[in-house]
Every structure is written in C-alpha cells, then in structure tokens.
Short mmCIF file of C-alpha atoms in Angstrom, two decimals:
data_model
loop_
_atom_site.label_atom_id
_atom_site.label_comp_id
_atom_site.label_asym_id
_atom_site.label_seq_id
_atom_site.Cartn_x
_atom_site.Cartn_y
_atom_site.Cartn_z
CA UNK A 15 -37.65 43.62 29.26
CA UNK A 16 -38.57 40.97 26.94
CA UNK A 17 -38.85 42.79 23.91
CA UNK A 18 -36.11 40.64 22.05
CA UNK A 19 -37.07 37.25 23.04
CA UNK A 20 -38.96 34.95 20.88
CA UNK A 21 -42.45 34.31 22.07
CA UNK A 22 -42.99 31.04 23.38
CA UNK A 23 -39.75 29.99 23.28
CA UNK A 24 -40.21 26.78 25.07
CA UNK A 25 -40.64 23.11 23.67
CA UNK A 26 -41.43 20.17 25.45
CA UNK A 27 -38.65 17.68 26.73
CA UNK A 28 -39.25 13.64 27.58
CA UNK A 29 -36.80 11.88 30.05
CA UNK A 30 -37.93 8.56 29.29
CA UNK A 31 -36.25 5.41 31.21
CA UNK A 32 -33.29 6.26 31.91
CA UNK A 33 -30.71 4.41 33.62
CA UNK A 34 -27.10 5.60 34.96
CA UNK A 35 -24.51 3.58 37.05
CA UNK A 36 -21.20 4.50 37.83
CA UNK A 37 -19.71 0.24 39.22
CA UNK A 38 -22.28 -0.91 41.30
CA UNK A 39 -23.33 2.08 42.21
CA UNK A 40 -26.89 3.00 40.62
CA UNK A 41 -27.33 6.66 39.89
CA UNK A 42 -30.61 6.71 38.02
CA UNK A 43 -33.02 3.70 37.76
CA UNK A 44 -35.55 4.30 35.00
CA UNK A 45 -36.05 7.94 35.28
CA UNK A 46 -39.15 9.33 33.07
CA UNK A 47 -40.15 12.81 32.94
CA UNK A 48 -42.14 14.39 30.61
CA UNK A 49 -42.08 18.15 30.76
CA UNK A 50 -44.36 20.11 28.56
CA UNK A 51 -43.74 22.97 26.07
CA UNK A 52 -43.12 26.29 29.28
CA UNK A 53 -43.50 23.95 32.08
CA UNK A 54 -40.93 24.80 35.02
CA UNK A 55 -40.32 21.81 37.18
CA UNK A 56 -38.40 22.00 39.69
CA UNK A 57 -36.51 19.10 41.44
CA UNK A 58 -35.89 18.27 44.89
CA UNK A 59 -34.43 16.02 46.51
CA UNK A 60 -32.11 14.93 49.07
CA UNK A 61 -28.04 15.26 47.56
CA UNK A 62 -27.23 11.70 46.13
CA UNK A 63 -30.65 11.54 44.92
CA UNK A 64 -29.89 11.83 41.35
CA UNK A 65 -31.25 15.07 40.23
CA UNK A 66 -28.12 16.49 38.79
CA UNK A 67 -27.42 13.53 37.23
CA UNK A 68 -30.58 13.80 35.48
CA UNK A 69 -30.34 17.03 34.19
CA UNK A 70 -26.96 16.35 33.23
CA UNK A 71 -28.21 13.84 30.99
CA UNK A 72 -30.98 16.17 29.32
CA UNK A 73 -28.20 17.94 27.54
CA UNK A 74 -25.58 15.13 27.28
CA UNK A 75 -23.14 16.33 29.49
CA UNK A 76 -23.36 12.66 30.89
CA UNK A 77 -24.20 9.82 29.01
CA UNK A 78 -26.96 7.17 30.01
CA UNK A 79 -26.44 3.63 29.95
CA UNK A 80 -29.86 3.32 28.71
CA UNK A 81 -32.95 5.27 27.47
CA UNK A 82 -34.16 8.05 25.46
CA UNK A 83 -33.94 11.91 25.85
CA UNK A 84 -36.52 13.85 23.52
CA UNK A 85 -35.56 17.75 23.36
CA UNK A 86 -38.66 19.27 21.30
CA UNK A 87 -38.06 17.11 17.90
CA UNK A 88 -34.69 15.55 18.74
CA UNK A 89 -34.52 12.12 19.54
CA UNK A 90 -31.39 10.53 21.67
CA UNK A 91 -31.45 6.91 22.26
CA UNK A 92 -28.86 6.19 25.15
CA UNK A 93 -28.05 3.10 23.95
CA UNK A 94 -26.97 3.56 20.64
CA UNK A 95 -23.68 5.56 20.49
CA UNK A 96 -24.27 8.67 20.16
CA UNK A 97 -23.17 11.10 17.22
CA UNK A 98 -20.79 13.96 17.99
CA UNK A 99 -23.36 16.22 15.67
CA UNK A 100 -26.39 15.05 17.85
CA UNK A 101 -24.95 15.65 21.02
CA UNK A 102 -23.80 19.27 19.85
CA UNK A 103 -27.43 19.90 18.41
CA UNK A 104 -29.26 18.72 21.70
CA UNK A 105 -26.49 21.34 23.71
CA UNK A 106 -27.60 24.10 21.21
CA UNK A 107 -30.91 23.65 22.21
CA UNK A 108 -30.65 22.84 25.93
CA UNK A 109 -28.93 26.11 27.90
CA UNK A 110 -27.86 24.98 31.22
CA UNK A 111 -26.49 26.91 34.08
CA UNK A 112 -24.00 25.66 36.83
CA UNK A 113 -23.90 25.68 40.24
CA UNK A 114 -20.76 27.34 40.94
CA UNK A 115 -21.45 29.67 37.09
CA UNK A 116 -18.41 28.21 35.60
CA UNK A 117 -17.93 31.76 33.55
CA UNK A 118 -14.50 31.88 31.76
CA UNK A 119 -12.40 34.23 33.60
CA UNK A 120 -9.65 34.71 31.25
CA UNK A 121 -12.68 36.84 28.85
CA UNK A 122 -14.70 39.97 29.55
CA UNK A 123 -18.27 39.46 30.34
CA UNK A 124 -18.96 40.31 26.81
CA UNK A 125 -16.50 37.80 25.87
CA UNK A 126 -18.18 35.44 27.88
CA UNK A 127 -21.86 35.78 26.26
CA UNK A 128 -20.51 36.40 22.40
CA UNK A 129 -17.99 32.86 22.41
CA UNK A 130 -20.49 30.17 21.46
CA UNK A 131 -22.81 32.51 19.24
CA UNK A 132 -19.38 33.14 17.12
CA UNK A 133 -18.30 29.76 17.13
CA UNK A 134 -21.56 27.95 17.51
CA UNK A 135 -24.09 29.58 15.38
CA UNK A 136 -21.79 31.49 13.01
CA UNK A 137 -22.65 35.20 14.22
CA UNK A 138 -20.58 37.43 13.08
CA UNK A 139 -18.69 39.20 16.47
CA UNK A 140 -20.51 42.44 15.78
CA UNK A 141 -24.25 40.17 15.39
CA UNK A 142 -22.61 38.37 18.40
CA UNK A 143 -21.78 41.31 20.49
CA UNK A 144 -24.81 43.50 19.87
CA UNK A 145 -27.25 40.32 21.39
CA UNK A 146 -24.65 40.22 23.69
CA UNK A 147 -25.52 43.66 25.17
CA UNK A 148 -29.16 43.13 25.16
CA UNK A 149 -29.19 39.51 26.96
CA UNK A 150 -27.08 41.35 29.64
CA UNK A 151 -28.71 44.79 29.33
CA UNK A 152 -32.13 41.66 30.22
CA UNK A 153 -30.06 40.46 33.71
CA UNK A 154 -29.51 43.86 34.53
CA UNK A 155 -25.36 44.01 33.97
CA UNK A 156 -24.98 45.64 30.51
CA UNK A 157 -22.55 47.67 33.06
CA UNK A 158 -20.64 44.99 33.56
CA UNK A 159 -20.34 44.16 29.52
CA UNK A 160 -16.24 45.00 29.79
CA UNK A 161 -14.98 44.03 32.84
CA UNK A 162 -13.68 40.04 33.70
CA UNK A 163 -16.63 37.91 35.55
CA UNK A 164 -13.86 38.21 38.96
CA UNK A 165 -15.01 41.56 39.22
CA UNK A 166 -18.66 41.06 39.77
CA UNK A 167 -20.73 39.63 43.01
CA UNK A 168 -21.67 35.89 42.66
CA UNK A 169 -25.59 36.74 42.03
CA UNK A 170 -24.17 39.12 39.12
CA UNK A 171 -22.32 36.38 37.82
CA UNK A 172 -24.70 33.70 37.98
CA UNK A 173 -27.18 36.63 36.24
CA UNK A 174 -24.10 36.58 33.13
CA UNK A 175 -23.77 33.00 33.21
CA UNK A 176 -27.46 33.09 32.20
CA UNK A 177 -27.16 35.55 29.38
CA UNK A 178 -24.37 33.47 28.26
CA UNK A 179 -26.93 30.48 27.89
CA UNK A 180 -29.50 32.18 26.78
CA UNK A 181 -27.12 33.52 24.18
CA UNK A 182 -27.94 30.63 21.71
CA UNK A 183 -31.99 31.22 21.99
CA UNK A 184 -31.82 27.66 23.82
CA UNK A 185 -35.81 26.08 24.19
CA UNK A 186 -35.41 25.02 27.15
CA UNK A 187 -33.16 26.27 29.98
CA UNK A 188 -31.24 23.45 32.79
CA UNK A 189 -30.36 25.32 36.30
CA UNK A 190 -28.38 23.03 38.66
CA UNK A 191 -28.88 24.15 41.60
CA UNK A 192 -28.37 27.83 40.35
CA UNK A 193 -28.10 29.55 43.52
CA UNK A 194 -26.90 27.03 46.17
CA UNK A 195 -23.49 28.50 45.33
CA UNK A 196 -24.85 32.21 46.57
CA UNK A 197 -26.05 34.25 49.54
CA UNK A 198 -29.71 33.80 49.91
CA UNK A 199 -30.02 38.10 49.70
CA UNK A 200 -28.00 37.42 46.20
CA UNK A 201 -30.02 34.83 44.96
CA UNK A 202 -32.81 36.81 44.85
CA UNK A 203 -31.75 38.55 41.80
CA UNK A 204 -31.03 35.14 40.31
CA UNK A 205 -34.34 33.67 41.12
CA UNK A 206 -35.83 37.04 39.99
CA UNK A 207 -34.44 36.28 36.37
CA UNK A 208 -35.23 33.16 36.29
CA UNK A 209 -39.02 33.94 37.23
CA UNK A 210 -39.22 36.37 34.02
CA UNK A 211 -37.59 33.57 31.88
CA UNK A 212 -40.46 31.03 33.28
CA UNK A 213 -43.32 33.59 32.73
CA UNK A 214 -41.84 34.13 28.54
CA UNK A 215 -42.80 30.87 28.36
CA UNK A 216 -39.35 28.93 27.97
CA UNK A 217 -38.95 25.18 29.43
CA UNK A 218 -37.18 24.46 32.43
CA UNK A 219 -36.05 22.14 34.67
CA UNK A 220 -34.46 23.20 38.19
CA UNK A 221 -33.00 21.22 40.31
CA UNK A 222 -33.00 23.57 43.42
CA UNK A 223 -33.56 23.48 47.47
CA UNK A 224 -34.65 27.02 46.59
CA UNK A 225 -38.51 26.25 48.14
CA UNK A 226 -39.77 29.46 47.47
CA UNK A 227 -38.85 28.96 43.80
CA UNK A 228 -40.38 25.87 43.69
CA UNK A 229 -43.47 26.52 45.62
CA UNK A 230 -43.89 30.23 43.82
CA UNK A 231 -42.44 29.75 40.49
CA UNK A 232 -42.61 26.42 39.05
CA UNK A 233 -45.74 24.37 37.50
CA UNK A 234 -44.68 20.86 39.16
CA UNK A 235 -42.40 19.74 41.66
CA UNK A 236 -40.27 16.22 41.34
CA UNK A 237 -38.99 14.76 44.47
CA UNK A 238 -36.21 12.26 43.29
CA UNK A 239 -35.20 9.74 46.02
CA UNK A 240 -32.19 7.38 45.72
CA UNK A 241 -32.03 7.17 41.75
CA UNK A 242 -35.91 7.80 41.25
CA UNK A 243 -39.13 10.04 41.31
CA UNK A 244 -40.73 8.95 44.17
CA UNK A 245 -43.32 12.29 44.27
CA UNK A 246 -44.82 14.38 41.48
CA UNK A 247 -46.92 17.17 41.55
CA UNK A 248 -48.23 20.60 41.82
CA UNK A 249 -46.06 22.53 44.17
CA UNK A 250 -49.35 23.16 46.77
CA UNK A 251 -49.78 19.86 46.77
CA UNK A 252 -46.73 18.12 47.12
CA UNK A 253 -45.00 20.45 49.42
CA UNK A 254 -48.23 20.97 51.57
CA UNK A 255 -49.38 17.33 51.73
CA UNK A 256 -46.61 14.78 50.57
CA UNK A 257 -47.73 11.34 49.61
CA UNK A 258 -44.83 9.91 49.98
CA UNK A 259 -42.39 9.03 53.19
CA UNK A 260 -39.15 10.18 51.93
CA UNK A 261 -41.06 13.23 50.79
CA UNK A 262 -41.98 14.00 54.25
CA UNK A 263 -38.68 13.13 55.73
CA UNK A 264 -36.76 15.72 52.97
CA UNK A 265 -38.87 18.53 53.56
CA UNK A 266 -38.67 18.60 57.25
CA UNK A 267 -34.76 18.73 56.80
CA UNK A 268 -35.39 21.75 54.94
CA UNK A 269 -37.84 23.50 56.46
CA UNK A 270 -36.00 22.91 59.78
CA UNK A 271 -33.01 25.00 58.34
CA UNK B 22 40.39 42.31 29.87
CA UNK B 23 38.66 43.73 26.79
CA UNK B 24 40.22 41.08 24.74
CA UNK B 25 38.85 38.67 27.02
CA UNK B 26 35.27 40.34 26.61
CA UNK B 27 35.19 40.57 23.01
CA UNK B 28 36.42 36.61 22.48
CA UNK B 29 33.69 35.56 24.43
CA UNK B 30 30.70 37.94 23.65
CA UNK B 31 31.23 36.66 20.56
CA UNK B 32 30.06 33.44 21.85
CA UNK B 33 26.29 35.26 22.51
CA UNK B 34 24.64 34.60 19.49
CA UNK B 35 25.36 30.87 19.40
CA UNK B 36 24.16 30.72 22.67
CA UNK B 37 21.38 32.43 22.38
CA UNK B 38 20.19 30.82 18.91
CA UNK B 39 20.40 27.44 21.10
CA UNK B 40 18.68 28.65 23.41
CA UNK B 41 15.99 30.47 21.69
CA UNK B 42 15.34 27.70 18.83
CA UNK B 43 15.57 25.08 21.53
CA UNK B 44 12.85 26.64 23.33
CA UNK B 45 10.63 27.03 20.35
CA UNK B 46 11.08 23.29 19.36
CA UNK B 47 10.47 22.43 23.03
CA UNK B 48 7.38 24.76 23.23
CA UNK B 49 5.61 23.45 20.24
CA UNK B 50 6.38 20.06 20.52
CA UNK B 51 5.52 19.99 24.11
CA UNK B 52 1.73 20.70 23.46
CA UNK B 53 1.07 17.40 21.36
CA UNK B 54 3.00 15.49 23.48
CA UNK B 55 1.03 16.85 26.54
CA UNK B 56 -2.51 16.78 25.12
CA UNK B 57 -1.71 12.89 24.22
CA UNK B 58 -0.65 12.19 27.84
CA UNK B 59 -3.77 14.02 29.11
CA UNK B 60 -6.67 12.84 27.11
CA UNK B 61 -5.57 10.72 23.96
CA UNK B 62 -6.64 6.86 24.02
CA UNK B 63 -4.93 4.53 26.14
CA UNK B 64 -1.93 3.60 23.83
CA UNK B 65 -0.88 7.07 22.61
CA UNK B 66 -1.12 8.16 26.35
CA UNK B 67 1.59 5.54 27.23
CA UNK B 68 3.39 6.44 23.88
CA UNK B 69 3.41 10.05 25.05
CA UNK B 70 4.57 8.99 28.50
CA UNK B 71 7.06 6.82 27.50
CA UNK B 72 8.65 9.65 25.28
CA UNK B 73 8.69 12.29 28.27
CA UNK B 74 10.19 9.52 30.70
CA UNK B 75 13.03 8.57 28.05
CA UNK B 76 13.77 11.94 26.91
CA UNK B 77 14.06 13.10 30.65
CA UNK B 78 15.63 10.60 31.99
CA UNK B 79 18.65 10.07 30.29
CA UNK B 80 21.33 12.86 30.64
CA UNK B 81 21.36 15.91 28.00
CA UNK B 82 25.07 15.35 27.20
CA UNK B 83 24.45 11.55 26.39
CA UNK B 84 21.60 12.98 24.12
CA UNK B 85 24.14 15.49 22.18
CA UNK B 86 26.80 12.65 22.00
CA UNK B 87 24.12 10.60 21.00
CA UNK B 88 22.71 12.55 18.04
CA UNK B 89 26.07 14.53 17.50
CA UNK B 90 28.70 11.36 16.87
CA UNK B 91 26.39 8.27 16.97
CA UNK B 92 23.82 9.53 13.83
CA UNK B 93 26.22 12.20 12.53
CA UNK B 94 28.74 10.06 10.45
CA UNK B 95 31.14 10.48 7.39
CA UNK B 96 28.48 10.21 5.62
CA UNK B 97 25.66 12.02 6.82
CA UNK B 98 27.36 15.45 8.62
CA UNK B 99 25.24 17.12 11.03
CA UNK B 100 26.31 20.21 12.28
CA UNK B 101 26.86 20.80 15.78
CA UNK B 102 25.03 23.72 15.95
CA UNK B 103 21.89 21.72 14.73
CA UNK B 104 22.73 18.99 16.42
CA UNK B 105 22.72 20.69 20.03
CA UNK B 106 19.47 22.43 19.44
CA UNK B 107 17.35 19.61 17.85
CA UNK B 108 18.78 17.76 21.10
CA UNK B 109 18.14 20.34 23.74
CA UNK B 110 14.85 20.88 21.59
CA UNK B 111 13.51 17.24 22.38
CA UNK B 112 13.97 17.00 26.34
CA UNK B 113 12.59 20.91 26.51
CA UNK B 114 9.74 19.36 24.64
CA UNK B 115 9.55 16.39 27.04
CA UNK B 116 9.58 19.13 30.70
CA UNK B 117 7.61 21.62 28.72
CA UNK B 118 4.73 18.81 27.92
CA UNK B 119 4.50 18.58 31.69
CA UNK B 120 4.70 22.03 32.31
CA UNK B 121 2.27 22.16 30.08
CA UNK B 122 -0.30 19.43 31.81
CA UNK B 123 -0.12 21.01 35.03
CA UNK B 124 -1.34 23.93 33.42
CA UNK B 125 -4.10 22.10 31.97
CA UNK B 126 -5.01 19.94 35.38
CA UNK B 127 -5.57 23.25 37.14
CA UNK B 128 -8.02 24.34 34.73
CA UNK B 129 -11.06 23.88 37.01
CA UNK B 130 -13.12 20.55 35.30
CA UNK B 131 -16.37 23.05 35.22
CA UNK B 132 -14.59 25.25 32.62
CA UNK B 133 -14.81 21.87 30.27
CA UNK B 134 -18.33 21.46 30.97
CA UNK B 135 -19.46 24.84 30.27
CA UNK B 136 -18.03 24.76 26.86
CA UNK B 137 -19.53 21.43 26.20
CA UNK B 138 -22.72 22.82 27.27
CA UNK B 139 -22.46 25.37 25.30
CA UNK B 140 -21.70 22.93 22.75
CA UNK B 141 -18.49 24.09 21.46
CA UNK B 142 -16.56 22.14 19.66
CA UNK B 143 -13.50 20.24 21.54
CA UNK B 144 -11.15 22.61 19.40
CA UNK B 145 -12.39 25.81 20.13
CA UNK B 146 -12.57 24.45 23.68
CA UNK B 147 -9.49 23.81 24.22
CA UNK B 148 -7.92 27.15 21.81
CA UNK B 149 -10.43 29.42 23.39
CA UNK B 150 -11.36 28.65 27.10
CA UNK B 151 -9.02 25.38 28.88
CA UNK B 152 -5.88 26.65 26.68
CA UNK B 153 -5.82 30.08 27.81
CA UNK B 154 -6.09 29.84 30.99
CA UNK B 155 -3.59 26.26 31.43
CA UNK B 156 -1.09 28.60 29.74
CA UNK B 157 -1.41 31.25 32.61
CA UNK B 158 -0.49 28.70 35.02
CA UNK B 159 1.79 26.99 32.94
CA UNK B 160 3.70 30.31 32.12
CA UNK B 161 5.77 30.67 35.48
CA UNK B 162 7.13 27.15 35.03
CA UNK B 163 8.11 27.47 31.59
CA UNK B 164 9.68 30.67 32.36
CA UNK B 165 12.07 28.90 35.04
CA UNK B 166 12.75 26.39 32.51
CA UNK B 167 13.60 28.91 29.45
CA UNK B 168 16.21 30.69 31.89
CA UNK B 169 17.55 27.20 33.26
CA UNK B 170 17.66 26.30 29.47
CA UNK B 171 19.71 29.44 28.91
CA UNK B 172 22.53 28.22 31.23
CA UNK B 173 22.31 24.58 30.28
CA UNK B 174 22.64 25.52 26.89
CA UNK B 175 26.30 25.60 27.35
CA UNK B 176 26.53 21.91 27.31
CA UNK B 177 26.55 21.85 23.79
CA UNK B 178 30.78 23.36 24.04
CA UNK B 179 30.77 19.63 24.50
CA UNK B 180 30.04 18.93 20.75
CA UNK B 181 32.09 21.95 19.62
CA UNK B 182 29.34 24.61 19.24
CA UNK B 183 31.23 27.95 19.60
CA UNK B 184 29.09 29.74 22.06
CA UNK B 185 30.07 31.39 25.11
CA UNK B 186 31.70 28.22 27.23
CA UNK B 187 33.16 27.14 24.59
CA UNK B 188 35.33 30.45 23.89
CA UNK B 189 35.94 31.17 27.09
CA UNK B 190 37.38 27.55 27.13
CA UNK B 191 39.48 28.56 24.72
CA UNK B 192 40.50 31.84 26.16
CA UNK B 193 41.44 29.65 29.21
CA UNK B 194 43.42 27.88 27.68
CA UNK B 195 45.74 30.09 25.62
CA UNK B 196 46.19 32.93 27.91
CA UNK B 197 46.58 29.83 30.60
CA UNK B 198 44.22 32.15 32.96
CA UNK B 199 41.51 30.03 34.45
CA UNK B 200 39.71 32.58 36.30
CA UNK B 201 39.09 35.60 34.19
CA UNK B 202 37.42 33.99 31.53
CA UNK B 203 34.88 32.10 33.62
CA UNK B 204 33.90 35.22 35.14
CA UNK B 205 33.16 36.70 32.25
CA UNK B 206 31.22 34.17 31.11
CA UNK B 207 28.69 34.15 34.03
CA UNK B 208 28.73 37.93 33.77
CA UNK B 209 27.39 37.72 30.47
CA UNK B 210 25.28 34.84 31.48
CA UNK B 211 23.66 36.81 34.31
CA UNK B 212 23.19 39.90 31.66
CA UNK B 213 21.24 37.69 29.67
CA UNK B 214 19.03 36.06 32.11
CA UNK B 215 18.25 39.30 33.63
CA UNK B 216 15.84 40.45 31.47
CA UNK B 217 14.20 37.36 31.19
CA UNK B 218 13.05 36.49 34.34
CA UNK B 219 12.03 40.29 34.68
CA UNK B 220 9.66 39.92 31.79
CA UNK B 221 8.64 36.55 32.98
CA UNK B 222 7.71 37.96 36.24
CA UNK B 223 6.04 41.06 35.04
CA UNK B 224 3.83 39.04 32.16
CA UNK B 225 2.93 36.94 35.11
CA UNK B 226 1.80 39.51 36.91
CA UNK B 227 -0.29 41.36 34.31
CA UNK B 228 -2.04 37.79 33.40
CA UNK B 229 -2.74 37.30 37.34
CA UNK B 230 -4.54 40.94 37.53
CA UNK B 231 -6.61 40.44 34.87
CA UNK B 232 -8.05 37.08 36.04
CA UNK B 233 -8.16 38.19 39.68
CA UNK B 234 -10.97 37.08 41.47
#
C-alpha cells in the first residue's frame, strides 16, 4: 500500500504564541504547540474552543494577529504581513482536509486529485494523472477515478478529498474534524486511512471527537478550552486520568453520547 | 401576406446582430464589473456598484437617445446600428454582473478554502473551481435575460435601426394595416426565441446531471 510514498515523510511543526480575535471576541490566546517530525496529535475540545481555528492557522487559511507558525524549515511571523509566496509555500507543504470534504463537484475525481499538482507543482497532466491513480488506487477508489465526487458515499469522498491533499506530497497532513460530517460505520474507512498515513510516518494534527482515534491512533492528545491548551498528553493518560477540570467536564459529555 | 413576410424578415439580421453583439458586450463586461463588486477594495466595489445602479436605473431608450443624438453629432456620426448595441451592451453588462454575483455567492465558501489550501493561486481559483461552478448557477438567469434582450432589442427602431419593429413600422404605415404587420413581427419574434430557451433549458439540464449530488 505504501509503496509510492516517501519514507518519513513527516517534519516537525511549532505553533508558537499565537493569538486570534475576531472584536472582542478572543479566539486563541497564546497558543503553543510543538509537534514533532510523525507525531499525530489529536485535539479535543469542546466547539468554540479554538481548535479549528488553530489548525486553520497552521496552513494560513486564517491569519493570526500575533505569533509564529514553523512548518519543518519555514518560518511565518504573524505579525509581519505576510507574503503571498510564503503563504502559498506553507499550503504546499501543509495538506489539510475539511470537515464537510469540500471536493469540487463540477470535476471528476481524477480531476479533483490532478488540479493543484498541474497548477501547483508544474506536473505535466499525464505525471499528474498517473499519481493521481495511485493516491486513489492508496484510499481504495481508483474505481471511482472517472465519475463526479456526487456519485460516491461521504466516507468515499472524504477518502478522495485525502488523495487530493496528499496529492502535493504535503509533510504534514491538517484533518478538521474529518469525519464529524459522516456516519460513524463510514468513518471507519476514513479513520482507517488516516491510521496508515500516521504509521508512514507523516505529521498530523486532528482536531476530532473521534476518541477512538485519539486514544488508538495518535501520540498526544491536546484538550483546548476557551482559546487555550488547558491539557496535554499521552492519550492513556489524559483521557484515563485528566488533570484538568474542563478536561473532566468534556469527556463526560462525550462519553455520555 | 408574403410581401408583408419578406419586408419584415428582412428586419432579422439587424435584430439579431443587436441582440447577439449586445449580449457578448454584456457578457464580458459583466464579469469585471461583478468580480469588482464582489471582492475588489472598498472604492472599486462602490465604483462597480455605482456603474450597475446607473446603468440600470435609468431607462434603455434614454440610454440610446443618449448615446445616439446627445454624443453622435455633425461631427462625430455614430451609426445607429452601433449606437443601439454599444447601448444595450452596457446595461446587459450592468444585469449580467449581477447575474453573474449570484452565481458566485452560491458557490459554497468551502470551495474557496480548498483551493487556497491547496494553495492555488487566486486565478486558477477562480478560472478553475468558483468560476465554473458560479456560471452553472448563473446560466439560467442569463438565459432569461438573453431572450428578454431579444425582444427588447427592438427599442433601438427608436434610433432608426432597421430591424424587425422598425419595418414592420413601416409596413404599417404604407399599406395603412396596423394589425398584420405586428403579427408578423411577434411570429418571427416567437420563432426566434424558441430555440433559445430550448437550448437554455436543455444546457441547464445537462450541467445539473453532471453535478448531481
């Protein structure tokens, strides 16, 4: 299965201080994270917390007011306006997958993976649509290389929306809340990818109320409260013993369901 | 009767060259003016807005008279066939550009973010994944407009284009039958229109298949 991908893809990614407000409201109060070269964290957290907002900002998709993102050798300092060519190098290197897949419906699923590696790395659309075939022949759809994204369960599409990020050999992969959007027998499939991405070694950061994933699958667990990390830790740990009270109070909300 | 006919059909090709180049102008005008109302800065948005509300908002006929006898003088002679399309051409651009940003508005805002993520560039964005699919949406409407267009084109009779209002005018006039003339007229008008909103309802529907959910 993962004949084609690099080994080790993964390289290590630093939240550090970060700060987001939309008016008064306070989205992120000096966030740090430091994720190491194949770690999978995944976050938790009550909605409003912050999470996606933080992962949002590892790739740029929103803007700090303040701090620094570090994406293996790239350095982003909030503050200081950032480039158009940074920002498109950091999104090169950071593949992030949606909640509700956001694949383009108008294209085949071929379509769908091939776009950016035309248009981003320069692939020729042969190049483009022969890697194309393998990332999806890697989710298990190469079936579904022709058809339009409509045609195909949620879990399969969330399983091309992943082969479409993967499609720029990112080094480390963002999944908000990747299958929230999905029946939990779906999501299996989904969390079953994302397990043999994890174990290849590539970097990621999941924000998720998947516990399973994060108990079975990831190397630390971050429990952001009300614009902060209140909890960090080995899954066991935290989700077993919680230190802190808002910890406590989150996971009995979710265990209850 | 056949006289009649063969006066006014040959008022078809004016009115269709109105129409048709009218459209056109409209059509590719319409997408600056609508990308500046949607997501230029500040002043060319109220620029762009201020165009769409003047060129809407004042009459078409004022518009023809406007361009027609106010610029067109002894001196600089514009032709009333150019005249009536360059003027039907600027308020198509002004309904098309909002047409146009419907289209755009329905484009769910996640379809944006996954090209940014995938850190396309805000060209290829908007020519390969937002544009697309706003012009599905946006296709119905400008279809209605292009066959309203059609029949509105026959303002420009007012300015002395020969097209198909204008000659049966005439016919009208010197046969001193007001009835048959006007009936052929919206005979022919109906045979033109025809096949346009068939195609525009049969392009629709292939476009909705293939994004089907």
């Amino acid at each position: 299965m993962s004949a084609h991908a690099p080994p080790r893809p993964g390289v290590p990614v630093s939240l550090q201080n970060l700060h987001k407000r939309y008016g008064d409201h306070v989205v992120l109060e000096d966030v740090s994270l430091d994720v190491a070269a194949g770690e999978v964290v995944a976050m938790i957290g009550p909605s409003g917390a912050g999470k996606s907002t933080a992962l949002r900002c590892t790739n740029l998709l929103e803007t700090p007011d303040g701090g620094r993102i570090v994406v293996g050798d790239q350095v982003v300092d909030a503050g200081a306006g950032v480039s158009q060519a940074d920002t498109m190098k950091l999104r090169r290197t950071a593949g992030m997958v949606f909640q509700s897949f956001n694949l383009f419906p108008h294209l085949t699923v071929l379509r769908n993976v091939s776009l950016a590696q035309e248009r981003v790395l320069g692939r020729s659309r042969r190049d483009a649509d022969a890697r194309s075939r393998e990332l999806l022949a890697r989710v298990g759809l190469e079936s579904k290389a022709d058809t339009y994204p409509g045609r195909s369960s949620g879990g399969q599409q969330q399983r091309i929306a992943i082969a479409r990020a993967l499609a720029l050999d990112p080094h480390v992969m963002l999944f908000d809340e990747p299958t929230s959007a999905l029946d939990p027998e779906l999501g299996l499939d989904v969390l079953e990818v994302m397990r043999e991405l994890a174990d290849e070694g590539m970097t990621m950061i999941v924000v998720t109320h998947e516990m399973h994933f994060a108990r079975d699958v990831s190397d630390r667990v971050v429990v952001m409260a009300d614009g902060g990390i209140v909890e960090s830790g080995p899954p066991a740990q935290v989700l077993a013993d919680p230190q802190h009270e808002r910890t406590r109070r989150f996971l009995r909300a979710v265990m209850d369901r | 009767m056949t006289e009649v006919l063969a006066a006014i059909a040959l008022g078809v090709p004016s009115t269709v060259v109105v129409t048709a180049l009218a459209f056109a102008m409209g059509a590719v005008l319409g997408v600056p003016l609508a990308l500046a109302r949607r997501s230029g800065p500040a002043p060319l948005r109220w620029l762009a807005q201020a165009l769409i509300d003047v060129l809407r908002g004042i009459p078409p006929v004022v518009w023809l008279f406007f361009i027609y006898f106010g610029l067109g003088n002894d001196v600089v002679r514009i032709e009333p066939l150019v005249a009536g399309t360059v003027g039907l051409g600027l308020i198509a651009s002004a309904y098309l550009a909002e047409v146009y940003r419907g289209g755009l508005l329905a484009v769910h805002a996640g379809q944006q973010e996954a090209a940014e993520a995938l850190g396309l560039s805000p060209g290829t964005t908007l020519a390969r994944v937002v544009g697309p699919q706003a012009v599905r949406v946006a296709l119905p409407g400008a279809a209605t407009y292009l066959i309203g267009l059609l029949k509105d084109s026959s303002i420009v009779s007012t300015i002395g284009v020969t097209e198909m209002v204008f000659r049966a005018n005439a016919v009208s006039r010197s046969t001193g039958d007001g009835l048959m003339p006007f009936l052929v007229a919206a005979a022919l008008y109906i045979v033109l229109s025809a096949p346009l909103a068939w195609a525009s309802r049969s392009l629709d529907a292939r476009l909705r298949r293939r994004v089907a959910r």
